[in-house]
PDB file of C-alpha atoms in Angstrom:
ATOM      1  CA  UNK A   1      -8.388   5.164 -18.895  1.00 60.00           C
ATOM      2  CA  UNK A   2      -7.669   1.469 -19.203  1.00 84.00           C
ATOM      3  CA  UNK A   3      -5.918   0.369 -16.036  1.00 95.00           C
ATOM      4  CA  UNK A   4      -6.003  -3.180 -14.716  1.00 96.00           C
ATOM      5  CA  UNK A   5      -7.728  -3.607 -11.386  1.00 97.00           C
ATOM      6  CA  UNK A   6      -8.562  -6.243  -8.809  1.00 97.00           C
ATOM      7  CA  UNK A   7     -12.094  -6.780  -7.529  1.00 97.00           C
ATOM      8  CA  UNK A   8     -12.839  -8.274  -4.101  1.00 96.00           C
ATOM      9  CA  UNK A   9     -16.385  -9.426  -3.414  1.00 95.00           C
ATOM     10  CA  UNK A  10     -18.263  -9.223  -0.099  1.00 93.00           C
ATOM     11  CA  UNK A  11     -17.278 -11.944   2.334  1.00 92.00           C
ATOM     12  CA  UNK A  12     -13.612 -12.148   1.306  1.00 94.00           C
ATOM     13  CA  UNK A  13     -11.366 -12.411   4.361  1.00 94.00           C
ATOM     14  CA  UNK A  14      -8.327 -10.147   4.701  1.00 95.00           C
ATOM     15  CA  UNK A  15      -5.777  -9.875   7.513  1.00 95.00           C
ATOM     16  CA  UNK A  16      -3.904  -7.145   9.332  1.00 93.00           C
ATOM     17  CA  UNK A  17      -1.064  -7.599  11.790  1.00 92.00           C
ATOM     18  CA  UNK A  18      -1.017  -5.418  14.902  1.00 90.00           C
ATOM     19  CA  UNK A  19       2.103  -5.045  16.998  1.00 88.00           C
ATOM     20  CA  UNK A  20       0.606  -3.446  20.112  1.00 83.00           C
ATOM     21  CA  UNK A  21      -3.158  -3.744  19.635  1.00 83.00           C
ATOM     22  CA  UNK A  22      -5.516  -6.635  20.156  1.00 82.00           C
ATOM     23  CA  UNK A  23      -8.013  -7.629  17.495  1.00 85.00           C
ATOM     24  CA  UNK A  24     -10.769  -6.160  19.686  1.00 80.00           C
ATOM     25  CA  UNK A  25      -9.286  -2.648  19.936  1.00 78.00           C
ATOM     26  CA  UNK A  26     -11.222   0.185  18.335  1.00 74.00           C
ATOM     27  CA  UNK A  27      -9.262   1.534  15.403  1.00 73.00           C
ATOM     28  CA  UNK A  28      -9.036   5.321  15.506  1.00 70.00           C
ATOM     29  CA  UNK A  29      -7.785   6.029  12.001  1.00 67.00           C
ATOM     30  CA  UNK A  30      -8.678   3.824   9.063  1.00 74.00           C
ATOM     31  CA  UNK A  31      -8.196   6.288   6.214  1.00 79.00           C
ATOM     32  CA  UNK A  32      -5.173   4.384   4.840  1.00 82.00           C
ATOM     33  CA  UNK A  33      -5.472   0.825   6.098  1.00 90.00           C
ATOM     34  CA  UNK A  34      -3.001  -1.870   4.997  1.00 92.00           C
ATOM     35  CA  UNK A  35      -4.047  -5.516   4.811  1.00 94.00           C
ATOM     36  CA  UNK A  36      -2.985  -8.747   3.199  1.00 95.00           C
ATOM     37  CA  UNK A  37      -4.664 -11.889   1.927  1.00 94.00           C
ATOM     38  CA  UNK A  38      -2.191 -14.054   3.861  1.00 93.00           C
ATOM     39  CA  UNK A  39      -2.590 -14.674   7.598  1.00 94.00           C
ATOM     40  CA  UNK A  40       1.105 -15.665   7.717  1.00 94.00           C
ATOM     41  CA  UNK A  41       2.144 -12.274   6.323  1.00 93.00           C
ATOM     42  CA  UNK A  42      -0.033 -10.451   8.879  1.00 93.00           C
ATOM     43  CA  UNK A  43       1.606 -12.456  11.690  1.00 93.00           C
ATOM     44  CA  UNK A  44       4.981 -11.037  10.622  1.00 91.00           C
ATOM     45  CA  UNK A  45       3.668  -7.645  11.827  1.00 90.00           C
ATOM     46  CA  UNK A  46       2.150  -8.888  15.096  1.00 91.00           C
ATOM     47  CA  UNK A  47      -1.205 -10.391  16.048  1.00 92.00           C
ATOM     48  CA  UNK A  48      -3.081 -11.377  12.872  1.00 94.00           C
ATOM     49  CA  UNK A  49      -6.621  -9.978  12.914  1.00 93.00           C
ATOM     50  CA  UNK A  50      -9.256 -11.062  10.377  1.00 94.00           C
ATOM     51  CA  UNK A  51     -11.590  -8.681   8.536  1.00 93.00           C
ATOM     52  CA  UNK A  52     -14.418  -9.382   6.124  1.00 93.00           C
ATOM     53  CA  UNK A  53     -15.095  -7.312   3.011  1.00 94.00           C
ATOM     54  CA  UNK A  54     -18.558  -5.655   3.305  1.00 92.00           C
ATOM     55  CA  UNK A  55     -19.041  -4.452  -0.285  1.00 93.00           C
ATOM     56  CA  UNK A  56     -17.515  -4.936  -3.708  1.00 96.00           C
ATOM     57  CA  UNK A  57     -14.033  -3.415  -3.600  1.00 96.00           C
ATOM     58  CA  UNK A  58     -12.481  -1.940  -6.719  1.00 97.00           C
ATOM     59  CA  UNK A  59      -8.684  -1.814  -6.319  1.00 97.00           C
ATOM     60  CA  UNK A  60      -6.105  -0.253  -8.631  1.00 98.00           C
ATOM     61  CA  UNK A  61      -3.407  -2.817  -9.502  1.00 97.00           C
ATOM     62  CA  UNK A  62      -0.098  -1.415  -8.269  1.00 96.00           C
ATOM     63  CA  UNK A  63       2.066  -2.978 -10.998  1.00 96.00           C
ATOM     64  CA  UNK A  64       4.857  -1.482 -13.091  1.00 95.00           C
ATOM     65  CA  UNK A  65       2.744  -1.489 -16.315  1.00 96.00           C
ATOM     66  CA  UNK A  66      -0.201   0.191 -14.540  1.00 97.00           C
ATOM     67  CA  UNK A  67       1.999   2.787 -12.839  1.00 97.00           C
ATOM     68  CA  UNK A  68       3.846   3.493 -16.103  1.00 96.00           C
ATOM     69  CA  UNK A  69       0.494   3.922 -17.881  1.00 96.00           C
ATOM     70  CA  UNK A  70      -0.713   6.285 -15.147  1.00 97.00           C
ATOM     71  CA  UNK A  71       2.474   8.374 -15.303  1.00 96.00           C
ATOM     72  CA  UNK A  72       2.229   8.600 -19.126  1.00 95.00           C
ATOM     73  CA  UNK A  73      -1.516   9.303 -19.123  1.00 94.00           C
ATOM     74  CA  UNK A  74      -1.288  13.011 -18.386  1.00 91.00           C
ATOM     75  CA  UNK A  75      -3.450  12.506 -15.290  1.00 93.00           C
ATOM     76  CA  UNK A  76      -2.878  15.569 -13.074  1.00 95.00           C
ATOM     77  CA  UNK A  77      -0.648  14.061 -10.379  1.00 96.00           C
ATOM     78  CA  UNK A  78       1.695  16.403  -8.532  1.00 97.00           C
ATOM     79  CA  UNK A  79       5.388  16.077  -9.340  1.00 95.00           C
ATOM     80  CA  UNK A  80       6.023  15.017  -5.724  1.00 95.00           C
ATOM     81  CA  UNK A  81       3.477  12.192  -6.015  1.00 96.00           C
ATOM     82  CA  UNK A  82       5.012  11.025  -9.296  1.00 96.00           C
ATOM     83  CA  UNK A  83       8.525  11.078  -7.854  1.00 94.00           C
ATOM     84  CA  UNK A  84       7.637   9.286  -4.621  1.00 94.00           C
ATOM     85  CA  UNK A  85       5.578   6.695  -6.503  1.00 95.00           C
ATOM     86  CA  UNK A  86       8.587   5.903  -8.693  1.00 95.00           C
ATOM     87  CA  UNK A  87      10.828   5.794  -5.604  1.00 93.00           C
ATOM     88  CA  UNK A  88       8.763   3.407  -3.433  1.00 93.00           C
ATOM     89  CA  UNK A  89       7.559   1.162  -6.263  1.00 94.00           C
ATOM     90  CA  UNK A  90      10.779   1.238  -8.305  1.00 93.00           C
ATOM     91  CA  UNK A  91       8.916   2.115 -11.498  1.00 94.00           C
ATOM     92  CA  UNK A  92      10.969   3.795 -14.198  1.00 93.00           C
ATOM     93  CA  UNK A  93      14.125   4.016 -12.074  1.00 92.00           C
ATOM     94  CA  UNK A  94      16.997   1.719 -11.170  1.00 90.00           C
ATOM     95  CA  UNK A  95      17.865   0.092  -7.857  1.00 88.00           C
ATOM     96  CA  UNK A  96      20.931   2.348  -7.734  1.00 88.00           C
ATOM     97  CA  UNK A  97      18.742   5.448  -8.103  1.00 89.00           C
ATOM     98  CA  UNK A  98      16.476   4.180  -5.310  1.00 88.00           C
ATOM     99  CA  UNK A  99      19.458   3.717  -2.990  1.00 85.00           C
ATOM    100  CA  UNK A 100      20.765   7.215  -3.783  1.00 86.00           C
ATOM    101  CA  UNK A 101      17.296   8.749  -3.273  1.00 87.00           C
ATOM    102  CA  UNK A 102      16.784   6.916   0.046  1.00 85.00           C
ATOM    103  CA  UNK A 103      20.102   8.231   1.338  1.00 84.00           C
ATOM    104  CA  UNK A 104      19.335  11.754   0.104  1.00 86.00           C
ATOM    105  CA  UNK A 105      15.860  11.797   1.675  1.00 84.00           C
ATOM    106  CA  UNK A 106      16.662  10.084   4.967  1.00 78.00           C
ATOM    107  CA  UNK A 107      20.423  10.045   5.391  1.00 77.00           C
ATOM    108  CA  UNK A 108      22.537   6.973   5.990  1.00 69.00           C
ATOM    109  CA  UNK A 109      21.041   6.249   9.423  1.00 65.00           C
ATOM    110  CA  UNK A 110      17.386   6.978   8.607  1.00 67.00           C
ATOM    111  CA  UNK A 111      17.462   4.905   5.441  1.00 67.00           C
ATOM    112  CA  UNK A 112      18.595   1.857   7.392  1.00 69.00           C
ATOM    113  CA  UNK A 113      20.605  -0.940   5.867  1.00 73.00           C
ATOM    114  CA  UNK A 114      20.602  -0.582   2.109  1.00 75.00           C
ATOM    115  CA  UNK A 115      22.385  -2.745  -0.426  1.00 74.00           C
ATOM    116  CA  UNK A 116      25.467  -1.198  -1.989  1.00 73.00           C
ATOM    117  CA  UNK A 117      23.779  -0.917  -5.349  1.00 65.00           C
ATOM    118  CA  UNK A 118      24.909   1.302  -8.158  1.00 64.00           C
ATOM    119  CA  UNK A 119      23.660  -1.008 -10.883  1.00 72.00           C
ATOM    120  CA  UNK A 120      21.140  -0.324 -13.598  1.00 79.00           C
ATOM    121  CA  UNK A 121      18.777  -3.132 -12.579  1.00 83.00           C
ATOM    122  CA  UNK A 122      15.096  -2.133 -12.708  1.00 87.00           C
ATOM    123  CA  UNK A 123      13.854  -0.600  -9.468  1.00 88.00           C
ATOM    124  CA  UNK A 124      12.097  -2.758  -6.898  1.00 89.00           C
ATOM    125  CA  UNK A 125       9.632  -2.266  -4.037  1.00 90.00           C
ATOM    126  CA  UNK A 126      11.137  -0.185  -1.237  1.00 89.00           C
ATOM    127  CA  UNK A 127       8.941   0.194   1.859  1.00 86.00           C
ATOM    128  CA  UNK A 128       9.428   2.891   4.503  1.00 84.00           C
ATOM    129  CA  UNK A 129       6.435   3.445   6.777  1.00 83.00           C
ATOM    130  CA  UNK A 130       6.498   7.265   6.699  1.00 83.00           C
ATOM    131  CA  UNK A 131       7.195   7.356   2.933  1.00 87.00           C
ATOM    132  CA  UNK A 132       4.398   4.866   2.243  1.00 88.00           C
ATOM    133  CA  UNK A 133       1.961   6.970   4.237  1.00 89.00           C
ATOM    134  CA  UNK A 134       2.982  10.127   2.409  1.00 91.00           C
ATOM    135  CA  UNK A 135       2.880   8.719  -1.114  1.00 93.00           C
ATOM    136  CA  UNK A 136      -0.260   6.644  -0.773  1.00 93.00           C
ATOM    137  CA  UNK A 137      -2.150   9.451   0.976  1.00 93.00           C
ATOM    138  CA  UNK A 138      -1.382  11.801  -1.922  1.00 95.00           C
ATOM    139  CA  UNK A 139      -2.024   9.100  -4.551  1.00 97.00           C
ATOM    140  CA  UNK A 140      -5.396   8.440  -2.892  1.00 96.00           C
ATOM    141  CA  UNK A 141      -6.287  12.124  -2.798  1.00 95.00           C
ATOM    142  CA  UNK A 142      -5.074  12.878  -6.328  1.00 97.00           C
ATOM    143  CA  UNK A 143      -6.067   9.700  -8.189  1.00 97.00           C
ATOM    144  CA  UNK A 144      -7.610   6.711  -6.394  1.00 97.00           C
ATOM    145  CA  UNK A 145     -10.596   8.452  -4.768  1.00 96.00           C
ATOM    146  CA  UNK A 146     -11.431  10.726  -7.734  1.00 96.00           C
ATOM    147  CA  UNK A 147     -11.387   7.681 -10.038  1.00 96.00           C
ATOM    148  CA  UNK A 148     -13.648   5.631  -7.741  1.00 96.00           C
ATOM    149  CA  UNK A 149     -11.070   3.159  -6.432  1.00 97.00           C
ATOM    150  CA  UNK A 150     -11.434   1.833  -2.892  1.00 96.00           C
ATOM    151  CA  UNK A 151      -7.646   1.503  -2.660  1.00 97.00           C
ATOM    152  CA  UNK A 152      -4.984  -0.562  -4.351  1.00 97.00           C
ATOM    153  CA  UNK A 153      -3.779  -4.139  -4.655  1.00 97.00           C
ATOM    154  CA  UNK A 154      -0.073  -4.799  -5.059  1.00 95.00           C
ATOM    155  CA  UNK A 155       0.974  -8.350  -5.946  1.00 94.00           C
ATOM    156  CA  UNK A 156       4.206  -9.790  -4.482  1.00 92.00           C
ATOM    157  CA  UNK A 157       7.259  -8.075  -5.941  1.00 89.00           C
ATOM    158  CA  UNK A 158      10.965  -8.847  -6.072  1.00 85.00           C
ATOM    159  CA  UNK A 159      12.887  -6.603  -3.708  1.00 88.00           C
ATOM    160  CA  UNK A 160      16.570  -6.527  -2.834  1.00 85.00           C
ATOM    161  CA  UNK A 161      15.504  -4.175  -0.039  1.00 85.00           C
ATOM    162  CA  UNK A 162      13.281  -6.717   1.720  1.00 82.00           C
ATOM    163  CA  UNK A 163      15.061 -10.052   1.657  1.00 80.00           C
ATOM    164  CA  UNK A 164      14.447 -10.746  -2.028  1.00 81.00           C
ATOM    165  CA  UNK A 165      10.639 -10.426  -2.038  1.00 89.00           C
ATOM    166  CA  UNK A 166       8.022  -7.966  -0.802  1.00 89.00           C
ATOM    167  CA  UNK A 167       4.689  -9.595   0.043  1.00 92.00           C
ATOM    168  CA  UNK A 168       1.390  -8.725  -1.599  1.00 93.00           C
ATOM    169  CA  UNK A 169      -0.274  -5.670  -0.099  1.00 95.00           C
ATOM    170  CA  UNK A 170      -3.730  -4.133  -0.027  1.00 96.00           C
ATOM    171  CA  UNK A 171      -4.352  -0.532   0.976  1.00 95.00           C
ATOM    172  CA  UNK A 172      -7.902   0.653   1.554  1.00 95.00           C
ATOM    173  CA  UNK A 173      -9.147   4.222   1.698  1.00 92.00           C
ATOM    174  CA  UNK A 174     -11.720   4.712   4.459  1.00 87.00           C
ATOM    175  CA  UNK A 175     -11.637   1.095   5.555  1.00 87.00           C
ATOM    176  CA  UNK A 176     -14.522   1.593   7.992  1.00 84.00           C
ATOM    177  CA  UNK A 177     -16.835   1.757   4.961  1.00 87.00           C
ATOM    178  CA  UNK A 178     -15.398  -1.347   3.302  1.00 90.00           C
ATOM    179  CA  UNK A 179     -14.544  -3.996   5.913  1.00 90.00           C
ATOM    180  CA  UNK A 180     -15.765  -5.301   9.242  1.00 89.00           C
ATOM    181  CA  UNK A 181     -14.265  -7.458  11.928  1.00 87.00           C
ATOM    182  CA  UNK A 182     -14.760 -11.175  11.569  1.00 84.00           C
ATOM    183  CA  UNK A 183     -15.679 -11.389  15.256  1.00 73.00           C
ATOM    184  CA  UNK A 184     -16.045  -9.193  18.271  1.00 55.00           C
ATOM    185  CA  UNK A 185     -18.535  -6.576  19.383  1.00 44.00           C
ATOM    186  CA  UNK A 186     -17.013  -3.475  17.798  1.00 45.00           C
ATOM    187  CA  UNK A 187     -16.952  -2.726  14.082  1.00 50.00           C
ATOM    188  CA  UNK A 188     -14.141  -0.965  12.291  1.00 54.00           C
ATOM    189  CA  UNK A 189     -14.838   2.712  12.925  1.00 52.00           C
ATOM    190  CA  UNK A 190     -13.353   6.055  12.091  1.00 49.00           C
ATOM    191  CA  UNK A 191     -12.973   9.006  14.396  1.00 47.00           C
ATOM    192  CA  UNK A 192     -14.164  11.082  11.440  1.00 44.00           C
ATOM    193  CA  UNK A 193     -17.532   9.308  11.151  1.00 38.00           C
TER     194      UNK A 193
END
């Protein structure tokens, strides 16, 4: 299949923001690890910690054309994975449909403050922590890992849900195999290793 991808070479520095952890804390679960190329973006989430790429990383580009190609490809993704991928990335649906789906899945309180959108504008990035974990865990299991991807790279995207723009995002599968701390005595580890 001909999907676009992003390659990171060893030595590239990536950042993760931690709200309640220091950069020296041992990380207990790195199966789905979110990072960014921008220290400033990581600081928005807490203390910005630096990590260095240990090996060549092959990342699926999380763009509308790539997602559309994947959904059309006949690749055996579950219907739940397809639906949630459309919902969180806004691919193939409208902003109004995203708002309606968010309210249906989480209710008015759980969905938080949503724009009053019923328009037909193309869907945009919508990030909910528990939804992201669910969709990207199943996408990893069903597609990324079997196809040899180390995770995905998502460039910045317009988003009425996140102040007009959602920052670039990197998600790594099994980060303990792919990155290491820039400094400090303890490497990135997994409780499964």
